[in-house]
Coordinates of C-alpha atoms in Angstrom, one line a residue:
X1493 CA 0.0 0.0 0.0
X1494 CA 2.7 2.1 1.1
X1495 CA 5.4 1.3 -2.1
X1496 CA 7.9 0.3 0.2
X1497 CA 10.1 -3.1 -0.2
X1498 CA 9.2 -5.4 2.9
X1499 CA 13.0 -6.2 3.5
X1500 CA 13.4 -2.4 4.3
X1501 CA 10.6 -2.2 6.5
X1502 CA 11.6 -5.4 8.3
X1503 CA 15.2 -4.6 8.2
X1504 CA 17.4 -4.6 11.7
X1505 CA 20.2 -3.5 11.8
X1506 CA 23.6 -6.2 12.7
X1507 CA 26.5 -5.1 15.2
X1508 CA 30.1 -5.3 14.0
X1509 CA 31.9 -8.1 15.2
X1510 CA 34.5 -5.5 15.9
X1511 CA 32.3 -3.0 17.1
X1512 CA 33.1 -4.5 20.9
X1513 CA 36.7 -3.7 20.2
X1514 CA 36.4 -0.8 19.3
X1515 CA 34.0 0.5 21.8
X1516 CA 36.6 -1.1 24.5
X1517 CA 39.3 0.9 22.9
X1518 CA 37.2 4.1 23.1
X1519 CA 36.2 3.7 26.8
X1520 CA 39.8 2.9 27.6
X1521 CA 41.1 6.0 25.8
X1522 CA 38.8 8.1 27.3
X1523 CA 39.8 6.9 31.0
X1524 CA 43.2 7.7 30.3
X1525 CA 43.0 11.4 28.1
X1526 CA 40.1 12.7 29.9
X1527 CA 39.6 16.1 28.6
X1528 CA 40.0 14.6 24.8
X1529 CA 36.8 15.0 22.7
X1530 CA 35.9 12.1 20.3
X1531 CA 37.4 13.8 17.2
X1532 CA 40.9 13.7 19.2
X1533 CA 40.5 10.2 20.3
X1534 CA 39.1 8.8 16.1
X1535 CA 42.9 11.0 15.7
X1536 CA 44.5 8.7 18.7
X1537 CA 42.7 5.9 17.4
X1538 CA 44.4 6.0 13.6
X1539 CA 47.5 7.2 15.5
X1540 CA 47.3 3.6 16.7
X1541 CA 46.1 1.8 13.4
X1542 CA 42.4 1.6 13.7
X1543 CA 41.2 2.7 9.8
X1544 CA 37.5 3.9 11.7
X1545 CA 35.1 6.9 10.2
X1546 CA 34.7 9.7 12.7
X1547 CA 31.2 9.0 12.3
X1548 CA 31.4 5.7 13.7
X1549 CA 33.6 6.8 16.6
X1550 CA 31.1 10.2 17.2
X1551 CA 28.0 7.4 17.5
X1552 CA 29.4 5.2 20.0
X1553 CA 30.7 8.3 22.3
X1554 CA 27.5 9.2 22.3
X1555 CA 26.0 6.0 23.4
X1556 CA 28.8 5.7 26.0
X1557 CA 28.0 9.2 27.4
X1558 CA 31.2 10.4 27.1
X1559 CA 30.5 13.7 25.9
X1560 CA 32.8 16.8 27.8
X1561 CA 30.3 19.6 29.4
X1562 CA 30.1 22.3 26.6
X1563 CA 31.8 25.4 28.1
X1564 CA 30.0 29.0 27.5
X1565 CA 31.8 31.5 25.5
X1566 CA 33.4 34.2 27.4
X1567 CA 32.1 38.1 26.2
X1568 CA 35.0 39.7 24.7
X1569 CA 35.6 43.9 25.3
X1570 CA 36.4 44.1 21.7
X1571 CA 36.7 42.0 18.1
X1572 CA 39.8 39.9 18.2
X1573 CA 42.2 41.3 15.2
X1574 CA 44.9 39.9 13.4
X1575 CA 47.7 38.6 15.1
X1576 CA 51.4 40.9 14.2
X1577 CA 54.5 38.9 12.9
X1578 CA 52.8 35.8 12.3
X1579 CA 55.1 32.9 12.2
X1580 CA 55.8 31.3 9.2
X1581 CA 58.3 28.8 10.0
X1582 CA 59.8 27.0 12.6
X1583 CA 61.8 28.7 15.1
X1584 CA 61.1 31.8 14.3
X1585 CA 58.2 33.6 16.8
X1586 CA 58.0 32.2 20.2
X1587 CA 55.7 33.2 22.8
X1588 CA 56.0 32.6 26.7
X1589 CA 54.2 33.4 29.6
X1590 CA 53.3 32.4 33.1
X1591 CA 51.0 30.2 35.1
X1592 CA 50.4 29.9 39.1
X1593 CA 49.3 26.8 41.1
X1594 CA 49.5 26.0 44.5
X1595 CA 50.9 22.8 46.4
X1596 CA 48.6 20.7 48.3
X1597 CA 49.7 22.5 51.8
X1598 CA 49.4 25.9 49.5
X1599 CA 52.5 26.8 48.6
X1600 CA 53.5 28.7 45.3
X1601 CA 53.8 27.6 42.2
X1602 CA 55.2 29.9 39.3
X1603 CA 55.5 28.4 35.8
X1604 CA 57.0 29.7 32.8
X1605 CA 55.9 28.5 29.3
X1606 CA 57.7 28.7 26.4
X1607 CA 55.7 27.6 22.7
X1608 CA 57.1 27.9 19.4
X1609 CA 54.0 29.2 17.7
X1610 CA 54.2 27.6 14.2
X1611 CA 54.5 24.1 15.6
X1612 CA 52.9 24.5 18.6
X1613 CA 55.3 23.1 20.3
X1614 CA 55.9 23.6 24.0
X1615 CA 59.1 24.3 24.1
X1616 CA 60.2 24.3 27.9
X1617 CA 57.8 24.3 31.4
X1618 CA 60.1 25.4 34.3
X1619 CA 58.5 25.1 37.5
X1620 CA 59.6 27.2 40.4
X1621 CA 58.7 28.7 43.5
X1622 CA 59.9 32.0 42.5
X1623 CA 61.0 33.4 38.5
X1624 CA 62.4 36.7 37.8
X1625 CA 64.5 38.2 35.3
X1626 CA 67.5 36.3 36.4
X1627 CA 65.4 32.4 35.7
X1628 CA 64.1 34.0 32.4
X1629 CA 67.5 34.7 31.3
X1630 CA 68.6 31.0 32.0
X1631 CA 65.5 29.2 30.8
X1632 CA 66.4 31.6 27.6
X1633 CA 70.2 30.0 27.9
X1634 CA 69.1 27.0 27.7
X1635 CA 66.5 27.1 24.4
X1636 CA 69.3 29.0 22.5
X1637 CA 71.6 26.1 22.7
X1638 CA 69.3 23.8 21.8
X1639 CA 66.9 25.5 19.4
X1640 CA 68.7 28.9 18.0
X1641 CA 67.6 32.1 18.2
X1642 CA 64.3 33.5 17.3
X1643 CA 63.7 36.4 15.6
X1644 CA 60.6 37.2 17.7
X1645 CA 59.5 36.6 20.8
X1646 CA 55.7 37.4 21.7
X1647 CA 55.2 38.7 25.2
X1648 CA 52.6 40.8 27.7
X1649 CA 54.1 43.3 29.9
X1650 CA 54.6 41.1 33.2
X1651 CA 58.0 42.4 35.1
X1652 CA 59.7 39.8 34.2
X1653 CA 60.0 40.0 30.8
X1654 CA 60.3 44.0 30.8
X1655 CA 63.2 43.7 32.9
X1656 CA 66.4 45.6 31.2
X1657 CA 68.2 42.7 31.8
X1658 CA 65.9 40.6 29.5
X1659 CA 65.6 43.3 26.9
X1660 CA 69.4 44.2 26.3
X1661 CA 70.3 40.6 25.9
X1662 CA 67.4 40.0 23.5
X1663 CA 68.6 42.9 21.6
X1664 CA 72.0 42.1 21.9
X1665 CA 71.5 38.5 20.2
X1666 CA 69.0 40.4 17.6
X1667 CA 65.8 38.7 18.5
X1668 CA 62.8 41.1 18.8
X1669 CA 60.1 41.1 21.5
X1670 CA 56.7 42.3 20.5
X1671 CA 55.0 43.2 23.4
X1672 CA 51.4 43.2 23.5
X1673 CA 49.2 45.9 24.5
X1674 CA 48.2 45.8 28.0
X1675 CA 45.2 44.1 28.8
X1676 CA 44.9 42.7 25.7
X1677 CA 45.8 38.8 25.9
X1678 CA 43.4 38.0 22.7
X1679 CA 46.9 39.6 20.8
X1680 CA 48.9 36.9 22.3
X1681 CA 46.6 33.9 21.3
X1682 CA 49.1 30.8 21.2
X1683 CA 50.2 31.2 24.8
X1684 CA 46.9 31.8 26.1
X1685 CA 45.8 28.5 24.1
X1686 CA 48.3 26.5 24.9
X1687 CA 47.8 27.7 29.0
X1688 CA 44.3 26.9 28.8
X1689 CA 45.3 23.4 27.7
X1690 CA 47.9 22.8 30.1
X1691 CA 45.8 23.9 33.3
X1692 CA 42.5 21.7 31.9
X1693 CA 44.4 18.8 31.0
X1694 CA 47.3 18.9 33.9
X1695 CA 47.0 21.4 36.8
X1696 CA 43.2 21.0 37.3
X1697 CA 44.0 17.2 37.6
X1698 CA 47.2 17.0 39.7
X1699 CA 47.9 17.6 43.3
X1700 CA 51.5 18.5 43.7
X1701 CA 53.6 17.5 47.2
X1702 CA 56.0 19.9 46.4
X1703 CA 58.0 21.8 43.4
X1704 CA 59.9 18.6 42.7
X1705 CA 57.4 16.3 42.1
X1706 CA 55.7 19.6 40.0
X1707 CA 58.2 19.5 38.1
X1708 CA 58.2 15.9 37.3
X1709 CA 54.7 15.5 36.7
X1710 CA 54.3 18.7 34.3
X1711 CA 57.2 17.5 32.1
X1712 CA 56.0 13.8 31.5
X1713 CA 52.5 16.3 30.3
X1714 CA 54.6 18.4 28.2
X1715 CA 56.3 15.5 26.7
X1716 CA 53.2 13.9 26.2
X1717 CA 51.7 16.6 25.1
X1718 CA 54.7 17.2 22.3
X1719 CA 54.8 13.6 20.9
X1720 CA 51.5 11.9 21.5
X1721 CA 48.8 14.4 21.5
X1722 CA 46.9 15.0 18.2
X1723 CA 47.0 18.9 17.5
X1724 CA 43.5 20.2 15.5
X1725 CA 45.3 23.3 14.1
X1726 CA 47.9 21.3 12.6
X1727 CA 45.9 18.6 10.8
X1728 CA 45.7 16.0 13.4
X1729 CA 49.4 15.5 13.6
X1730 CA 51.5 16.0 17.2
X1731 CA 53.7 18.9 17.4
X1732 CA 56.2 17.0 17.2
X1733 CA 55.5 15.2 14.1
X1734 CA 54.9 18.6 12.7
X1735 CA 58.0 20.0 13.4
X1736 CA 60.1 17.0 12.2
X1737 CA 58.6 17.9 8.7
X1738 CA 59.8 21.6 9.0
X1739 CA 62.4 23.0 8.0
X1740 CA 64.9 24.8 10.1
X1741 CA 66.1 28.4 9.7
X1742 CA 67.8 29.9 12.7
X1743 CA 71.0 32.0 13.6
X1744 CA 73.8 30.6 15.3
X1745 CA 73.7 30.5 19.0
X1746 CA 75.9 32.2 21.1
X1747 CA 76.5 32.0 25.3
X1748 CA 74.5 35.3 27.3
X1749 CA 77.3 36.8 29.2
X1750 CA 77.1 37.2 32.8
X1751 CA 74.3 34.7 33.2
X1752 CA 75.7 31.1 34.4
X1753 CA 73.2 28.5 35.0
X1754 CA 73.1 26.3 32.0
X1755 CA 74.2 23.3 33.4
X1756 CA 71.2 23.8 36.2
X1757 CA 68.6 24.6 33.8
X1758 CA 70.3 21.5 31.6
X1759 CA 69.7 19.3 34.8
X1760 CA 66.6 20.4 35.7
X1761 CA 64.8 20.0 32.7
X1762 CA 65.7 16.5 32.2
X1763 CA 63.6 15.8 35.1

């Protein structure tokens, strides 16, 4: 009556055999990256060999519940505008800034981020009770004998990184801060990105003893977050991955006078 083949009315649909795999290997996943949406894990999940359609992954995160609470967009004081010096290769705009936490018995907690904006890599996390001018410099000591000099480094206003101290040296070895305007971290958007990551992903989900085991604990993240997590900005791939199909096009380095400490900062960041 209705014009319609009985087989499609009548039809039911059959489970995958694999489908109980896969759903395992989603669950599991999601126990273990628990800030990860489903389009991150499908990314995990090829990472790992699993040839599966978004789709398919999107359905079963549904059925599991899995979903992340959706977050309400924050009112902005102004449009966003286009960001100044954007990188275009490796190496050559970095931003840093800083992030606070406390201990479990609520002591301080001062971190200093480093991110090489093209890649997104994180470049350094140096965890401290205290930073100044004098830790910026050899953080900064450091990253120039592994990475080079950047031509550009992105920045806000913090003390720190106004210091003279900072400033002559960066000028001195030609690299360029760009300072944003005050009150205005939309103009320093990889930092700010990359911080909102790191405090969902790893501060909001850690109790730290002390600065040590801070330490510890935030670089096995950073690493992790390097080498293993898929980045949606650059196609799915790590950071890693994406830098290790860059090419590389830096100035030589060269050692900041009056500043000792590499050895330290060497030590201490192969925590």
């Amino acid at each position: 009556m209705v014009g319609v083949q009985r087989s499609t009315v009548r039809y039911e649909a059959r489970g995958r055999k694999e489908e109980g795999r896969l759903r395992k290997k989603i669950l599991s996943l999601a126990g273990r990256y628990k800030r990860y949406g489903y389009r991150r894990i499908w990314a995990v999940l090829r990472r790992k060999g699993w040839e599966e359609n978004v789709k398919r992954v999107h359905r079963i995160w549904k059925e599991e519940g899995l979903g992340l609470p959706k977050k309400r967009p924050k009112r902005r004081r102004q449009v966003k505008g286009e960001v100044l010096q954007k990188a275009e290769r490796k190496d050559q705009v970095w931003s840093w800034d800083f992030v606070e936490d406390r201990t479990e018995r609520g002591g301080r907690l001062k971190m200093l981020n480093v991110v090489d904006e093209y890649t997104r890599e994180c470049l350094t996390i140096r965890v401290e009770k205290r930073l100044g001018s004098r830790e910026v410099l050899e953080t900064l000591e450091w990253l120039f004998q592994e990475r080079g000099i950047p031509e550009h480094i992105r920045s806000d206003n913090g003390p720190e990184f106004i210091a003279e101290a900072v400033r002559e040296e960066l000028e001195r070895k030609g690299s360029r801060v760009l300072y944003i305007t005050p009150g205005s971290p939309w103009e320093n958007p990889y930092i700010e990105s990359f911080n909102g990551k790191f405090r969902d992903e790893c501060l909001n989900r850690e109790v730290f003893r002390n600065g040590r085991e801070a330490q510890e604990v935030v670089e096995r993240w950073r690493r992790e977050y390097n080498h293993e997590r898929p980045h949606s900005a650059l196609g799915y791939q790590t950071p890693a991955e994406f830098a290790r199909g860059c090419g590389r096009s830096v100035r030589p380095t060269a050692s900041l006078h009056g500043h000792s400490g590499v050895r330290a900062q060497t030590d201490f960041l192969s925590l």
